[in-house]
Short mmCIF file of C-alpha atoms in Angstrom, two decimals:
data_model
loop_
_atom_site.label_atom_id
_atom_site.label_comp_id
_atom_site.label_asym_id
_atom_site.label_seq_id
_atom_site.Cartn_x
_atom_site.Cartn_y
_atom_site.Cartn_z
CA MET A 6 -4.46 -3.63 -8.72
CA VAL A 7 -6.56 -1.29 -10.76
CA LEU A 8 -9.21 -3.44 -12.39
CA VAL A 9 -9.95 -6.19 -9.85
CA ALA A 10 -11.08 -3.89 -7.06
CA ALA A 11 -13.07 -1.68 -9.39
CA THR A 12 -14.89 -4.74 -10.71
CA VAL A 13 -15.67 -6.54 -7.42
CA LEU A 14 -16.34 -3.72 -4.94
CA PRO A 15 -19.53 -2.38 -6.57
CA HIS A 16 -21.09 -5.78 -5.62
CA VAL A 17 -20.08 -5.38 -1.96
CA PRO A 18 -22.15 -3.44 0.63
CA ALA A 19 -20.58 -0.05 1.34
CA ALA A 20 -20.05 -0.87 5.04
CA ARG A 21 -17.91 -3.90 4.10
CA ARG A 22 -15.86 -2.52 1.22
CA GLY A 23 -12.80 -1.80 3.33
CA LEU A 24 -12.58 -5.43 4.51
CA ALA A 25 -13.41 -6.67 1.02
CA SER A 26 -10.67 -4.61 -0.57
CA GLY A 27 -8.25 -5.90 2.12
CA ALA A 28 -9.18 -9.48 1.13
CA ILE A 29 -8.57 -8.65 -2.50
CA PHE A 30 -5.09 -7.30 -1.84
CA LEU A 31 -4.30 -10.13 0.57
CA GLY A 32 -2.98 -11.81 -2.55
CA ILE A 33 -0.01 -9.38 -2.54
CA GLY A 34 0.97 -10.55 0.90
CA LEU A 35 0.52 -14.13 0.03
CA GLY A 36 2.64 -13.60 -3.07
CA ILE A 37 5.46 -12.09 -0.93
CA ALA A 38 5.35 -15.04 1.50
CA GLY A 39 4.82 -17.60 -1.24
CA SER A 40 7.67 -16.36 -3.37
CA GLY A 41 10.08 -16.93 -0.48
CA THR A 42 8.83 -20.48 -0.21
CA ILE A 43 8.46 -21.55 -3.81
CA VAL A 44 11.23 -19.72 -5.65
CA PRO A 45 14.30 -21.17 -3.85
CA PRO A 46 13.49 -24.87 -4.62
CA LEU A 47 12.55 -23.93 -8.20
CA LEU A 48 15.85 -22.15 -8.67
CA SER A 49 17.66 -25.40 -7.95
CA LEU A 50 16.10 -26.63 -11.19
CA GLY A 51 17.33 -23.65 -13.23
CA LEU A 52 16.15 -20.13 -14.03
CA GLN A 53 14.08 -21.13 -17.08
CA GLN A 54 12.33 -23.83 -15.08
CA THR A 55 11.68 -21.32 -12.29
CA TRP A 56 9.82 -18.94 -14.64
CA PHE A 57 7.92 -21.81 -16.19
CA GLY A 58 6.91 -23.02 -12.75
CA LEU A 59 5.67 -19.58 -11.68
CA GLY A 60 3.73 -19.21 -14.92
CA LEU A 61 2.13 -22.60 -14.45
CA LEU A 62 1.18 -21.72 -10.82
CA ALA A 63 -0.31 -18.42 -12.01
CA LEU A 64 -2.32 -20.31 -14.60
CA VAL A 65 -3.68 -22.77 -12.09
CA LEU A 66 -4.67 -19.96 -9.67
CA THR A 67 -6.36 -18.05 -12.49
CA ALA A 68 -8.36 -21.14 -13.49
CA ALA A 69 -9.33 -21.79 -9.87
CA SER A 70 -10.70 -18.30 -9.43
CA TRP A 71 -12.20 -17.92 -12.89
CA PHE A 72 -15.80 -18.74 -11.99
CA GLY A 73 -15.67 -16.58 -8.82
CA TRP A 74 -15.94 -13.36 -10.86
CA PRO A 75 -19.25 -11.42 -10.71
CA SER A 76 -21.65 -12.42 -13.45
CA GLY A 77 -22.06 -8.81 -14.46
CA THR A 78 -20.64 -5.38 -13.74
CA LEU A 79 -22.54 -2.74 -11.81
CA HIS A 80 -21.98 0.66 -13.35
CA GLU A 81 -23.61 3.79 -12.13
CA ALA A 82 -25.32 5.69 -14.89
CA ALA A 83 -23.04 8.47 -15.81
CA PRO A 84 -25.18 11.59 -16.20
CA HIS A 85 -24.09 13.90 -18.89
CA ALA A 86 -24.34 16.77 -16.50
CA ASN A 87 -21.64 15.29 -14.30
CA ALA A 88 -19.25 14.57 -17.11
CA SER A 89 -17.25 17.76 -16.47
CA VAL A 90 -17.21 17.58 -12.62
CA ALA A 91 -13.84 18.78 -11.38
CA THR A 92 -11.63 16.43 -9.42
CA PRO A 93 -11.87 17.25 -5.67
CA PRO A 94 -8.67 18.85 -4.34
CA GLY A 95 -8.51 16.09 -1.71
CA VAL A 96 -7.84 13.56 -4.43
CA TYR A 97 -4.71 15.40 -5.48
CA LEU A 98 -3.56 15.44 -1.89
CA LEU A 99 -4.12 11.71 -1.77
CA PHE A 100 -1.98 11.24 -4.91
CA GLY A 101 0.82 13.09 -3.10
CA GLN A 102 0.36 11.04 0.08
CA TYR A 103 0.32 7.81 -1.88
CA ALA A 104 3.54 8.79 -3.70
CA PHE A 105 5.36 9.55 -0.44
CA MET A 106 4.05 6.33 1.10
CA ALA A 107 5.65 4.48 -1.85
CA ALA A 108 8.96 6.25 -1.28
CA GLY A 109 8.81 5.41 2.41
CA LEU A 110 8.29 1.69 2.07
CA VAL A 111 11.17 0.92 -0.31
CA PRO A 112 14.15 0.81 2.12
CA ALA A 113 12.55 -1.72 4.45
CA MET A 114 11.35 -3.82 1.51
CA VAL A 115 14.69 -3.86 -0.23
CA PHE A 116 17.37 -3.45 2.45
CA LEU A 117 15.87 -5.00 5.65
CA VAL A 118 17.39 -8.46 5.14
CA ASP A 119 20.79 -7.02 4.17
CA TYR A 120 20.69 -4.75 7.21
CA VAL A 121 20.09 -7.75 9.54
CA ALA A 122 22.47 -10.12 7.79
CA ARG A 123 25.40 -7.80 7.06
CA GLY A 124 24.72 -4.52 8.78
CA LEU A 125 24.13 -6.07 12.18
CA GLY A 126 26.30 -9.11 11.46
CA ALA A 127 23.52 -11.54 12.35
CA GLY A 128 24.04 -13.68 9.25
CA PRO A 129 21.80 -14.84 6.40
CA HIS A 130 19.83 -17.33 8.49
CA VAL A 131 18.55 -14.64 10.88
CA GLY A 132 18.00 -12.36 7.92
CA ALA A 133 15.78 -15.02 6.29
CA MET A 134 13.77 -15.40 9.53
CA ILE A 135 13.23 -11.69 9.68
CA TRP A 136 12.00 -11.81 6.06
CA VAL A 137 9.52 -14.51 7.03
CA MET A 138 8.15 -12.13 9.72
CA TYR A 139 8.00 -9.43 7.09
CA GLY A 140 5.95 -11.76 4.87
CA LEU A 141 3.64 -12.58 7.79
CA GLY A 142 2.96 -8.85 8.16
CA ALA A 143 2.28 -8.66 4.42
CA ILE A 144 -0.32 -11.40 4.78
CA VAL A 145 -2.27 -9.84 7.67
CA GLY A 146 -1.84 -6.21 6.56
CA PRO A 147 -4.46 -5.86 3.85
CA VAL A 148 -7.32 -7.40 5.82
CA THR A 149 -6.33 -5.57 9.03
CA TYR A 150 -6.06 -2.19 7.28
CA GLY A 151 -9.29 -2.82 5.41
CA PHE A 152 -11.06 -3.57 8.71
CA LEU A 153 -9.65 -0.28 10.09
CA ALA A 154 -11.06 1.57 7.09
CA ASP A 155 -14.52 0.07 7.76
CA THR A 156 -14.33 0.82 11.46
CA LEU A 157 -12.57 4.20 11.71
CA GLY A 158 -12.93 5.56 8.20
CA ALA A 159 -10.17 5.71 5.60
CA ARG A 160 -8.84 9.16 6.54
CA LEU A 161 -8.34 8.46 10.27
CA SER A 162 -6.96 4.99 9.46
CA ILE A 163 -4.40 6.47 7.12
CA ARG A 164 -3.26 8.90 9.81
CA LEU A 165 -2.90 6.11 12.35
CA VAL A 166 -1.10 3.81 9.99
CA LEU A 167 1.36 6.49 8.84
CA ALA A 168 2.19 7.46 12.44
CA VAL A 169 2.88 3.79 13.38
CA GLN A 170 4.90 3.14 10.18
CA ALA A 171 7.03 6.26 10.60
CA THR A 172 7.78 5.16 14.19
CA ALA A 173 8.62 1.60 13.14
CA VAL A 174 11.01 2.74 10.32
CA GLY A 175 12.65 5.24 12.66
CA LEU A 176 13.29 2.51 15.25
CA LEU A 177 15.08 0.16 12.85
CA PRO A 178 18.52 1.79 13.05
CA VAL A 179 18.45 1.57 16.89
CA SER A 180 17.10 -1.95 17.14
CA SER A 181 19.40 -4.94 17.35
CA SER A 182 17.55 -7.70 19.28
CA PHE A 183 15.82 -10.43 17.32
CA THR A 184 12.51 -9.84 19.12
CA ALA A 185 12.46 -6.14 18.36
CA LEU A 186 13.48 -6.69 14.71
CA ALA A 187 10.85 -9.41 14.24
CA LEU A 188 8.11 -7.16 15.65
CA LEU A 189 9.23 -4.26 13.47
CA ALA A 190 9.36 -6.56 10.44
CA VAL A 191 5.73 -7.63 10.98
CA ILE A 192 4.64 -3.99 11.26
CA LEU A 193 6.65 -2.88 8.25
CA GLY A 194 5.55 -5.87 6.19
CA SER A 195 1.93 -4.93 6.70
CA PHE A 196 2.50 -1.57 5.06
CA PRO A 197 3.11 -2.18 1.29
CA PRO A 198 0.00 -4.30 0.68
CA GLY A 199 -2.03 -2.74 3.52
CA ILE A 200 -2.00 0.85 2.29
CA VAL A 201 -3.60 -0.22 -0.98
CA PRO A 202 -7.09 -0.91 0.43
CA LEU A 203 -6.79 2.21 2.61
CA ALA A 204 -6.02 4.41 -0.39
CA LEU A 205 -8.80 2.77 -2.34
CA ALA A 206 -11.25 3.40 0.52
CA ARG A 207 -10.15 7.02 0.61
CA VAL A 208 -10.83 7.39 -3.14
CA HIS A 209 -14.34 6.05 -2.54
CA GLU A 210 -14.86 8.62 0.27
CA LEU A 211 -13.72 11.52 -1.89
CA VAL A 212 -15.23 10.57 -5.23
CA PRO A 213 -18.87 9.52 -5.35
CA ASN A 214 -19.20 8.47 -9.03
CA HIS A 215 -18.08 4.95 -9.95
CA HIS A 216 -16.47 5.99 -13.26
CA HIS A 217 -14.59 8.86 -11.62
CA GLN A 218 -13.51 6.48 -8.84
CA GLN A 219 -11.95 4.20 -11.48
CA LEU A 220 -10.05 7.14 -13.06
CA ALA A 221 -8.85 8.42 -9.69
CA TRP A 222 -7.71 4.98 -8.60
CA SER A 223 -5.82 4.31 -11.82
CA ARG A 224 -4.02 7.62 -11.46
CA ALA A 225 -3.24 6.95 -7.79
CA THR A 226 -1.71 3.59 -8.82
CA VAL A 227 0.41 5.30 -11.47
CA SER A 228 1.59 7.81 -8.84
CA PHE A 229 2.48 5.02 -6.45
CA ALA A 230 4.25 2.86 -8.96
CA THR A 231 6.23 5.80 -10.44
CA PHE A 232 7.53 7.05 -7.09
CA GLN A 233 8.29 3.53 -5.91
CA ALA A 234 10.47 2.93 -9.00
CA LEU A 235 12.23 6.30 -8.73
CA ALA A 236 12.77 5.80 -5.00
CA GLY A 237 14.32 2.38 -5.65
CA PHE A 238 16.92 3.86 -7.98
CA ALA A 239 17.56 6.77 -5.62
CA TYR A 240 17.96 4.66 -2.53
CA SER A 241 20.31 2.24 -4.35
CA ALA A 242 22.51 5.05 -5.52
CA LEU A 243 22.56 6.62 -2.06
CA PHE A 244 23.36 3.26 -0.45
CA ASN A 245 26.34 2.82 -2.77
CA GLY A 246 27.42 6.45 -2.37
CA SER A 247 27.28 6.33 1.41
CA GLY A 248 29.29 3.21 1.73
CA GLY A 249 26.35 1.04 2.79
CA GLN A 250 24.69 3.21 5.47
CA HIS A 251 21.45 1.46 6.16
CA ALA A 252 20.46 3.90 8.91
CA LEU A 253 20.55 6.80 6.48
CA LEU A 254 18.06 5.09 4.18
CA PHE A 255 15.72 4.22 7.00
CA MET A 256 15.69 7.78 8.33
CA ILE A 257 14.96 9.21 4.89
CA ALA A 258 12.10 6.65 4.57
CA ALA A 259 10.70 7.76 7.91
CA GLY A 260 10.92 11.34 6.72
CA ALA A 261 8.94 10.50 3.56
CA ILE A 262 6.19 8.86 5.62
CA VAL A 263 6.09 11.90 7.93
CA VAL A 264 5.66 14.11 4.86
CA ALA A 265 2.75 11.94 3.77
CA LEU A 266 1.25 12.43 7.24
CA LEU A 267 1.81 16.18 7.12
CA LEU A 268 -0.09 16.43 3.83
CA GLU A 269 -3.15 15.87 5.97
CA LEU A 270 -2.73 19.50 6.91
CA GLY A 271 -3.69 20.33 3.36
CA MET A 272 -7.07 18.66 3.90
CA ILE A 273 -7.53 20.68 7.10
CA LEU A 274 -6.86 23.85 5.11
CA LEU A 275 -9.44 22.74 2.52
CA ASN A 276 -11.99 22.35 5.29
CA ARG A 277 -11.43 26.02 6.23
CA ARG A 278 -12.31 27.27 2.79
CA PRO A 279 -15.83 28.71 2.36
CA SER A 280 -18.28 25.82 1.85
CA GLU A 281 -19.41 27.14 -1.53
CA ALA A 282 -15.82 26.86 -2.81
CA VAL A 283 -15.56 23.16 -2.01
CA PRO A 284 -17.44 20.31 -3.82
CA THR A 285 -20.24 18.97 -1.71
CA HIS A 286 -18.93 15.38 -1.80
CA THR A 287 -15.54 16.59 -0.56
CA LEU A 288 -17.25 18.31 2.42
CA ILE A 289 -19.12 15.09 3.20
CA ALA A 290 -16.01 12.95 2.95
CA THR A 291 -14.02 15.21 5.27
CA GLY A 292 -16.82 15.42 7.80
CA THR A 293 -17.52 19.11 7.33
CA LEU A 294 -21.01 18.63 5.90
CA GLU A 295 -23.37 16.03 7.34
#
């Protein structure tokens, strides 16, 4: 997630980088859908054989894509004068947003099938069908969100996506029909892999230097992974402590996504600071300076 995009995107025209990053992270969605298809039959052969089969598949896919890598890497010359450039405040706000996004996606990812199968009493078959719809969303999410980043800009796209996702998570506890759950599953499934190209596009808007982009993206990934892991433990403990209240988890998740959306207010406040107090590339990225 850190190295692939940083290696490939410098070779892509700037106007197409959102779509290209979406195509890169499409693999996450395919992995979600593919795991639901491949793992069950492999498990019938045994756990050791399952891991061996997954490793063999990964080796085949690696070999198939090996010669598709760029022949060289394009690195911007890193001027010594820019070596001590301060990180734009907007990048730290993005780290916070990305962390709350991670916390907001966990309940649907972990508890959606259980909510449908046991919480609503629909049974494991319906739960599996809803998970397939979630996987479908995970497949279309990265490319769709990447296209939005190219068309609307990363910042506006993040606002739009967060508003839609908060609404979708908030509707889960009051939805019981298969049609509604399937639609919500597609929307929610698009979120985990889809926000990755959006966040990456936002980093490219805020940070002009290629080397600094790599540093910012690696830190954003650490922020996302850390909060996702912590949220997983916290939600599991809360689920056990509440006696299996799915609705409580979904409402907390919606709240986390709303917090990520509200952090946009911080960028608005940054725009109100005197221009000389804000880095030029931050002003350009936020639309304050043309």
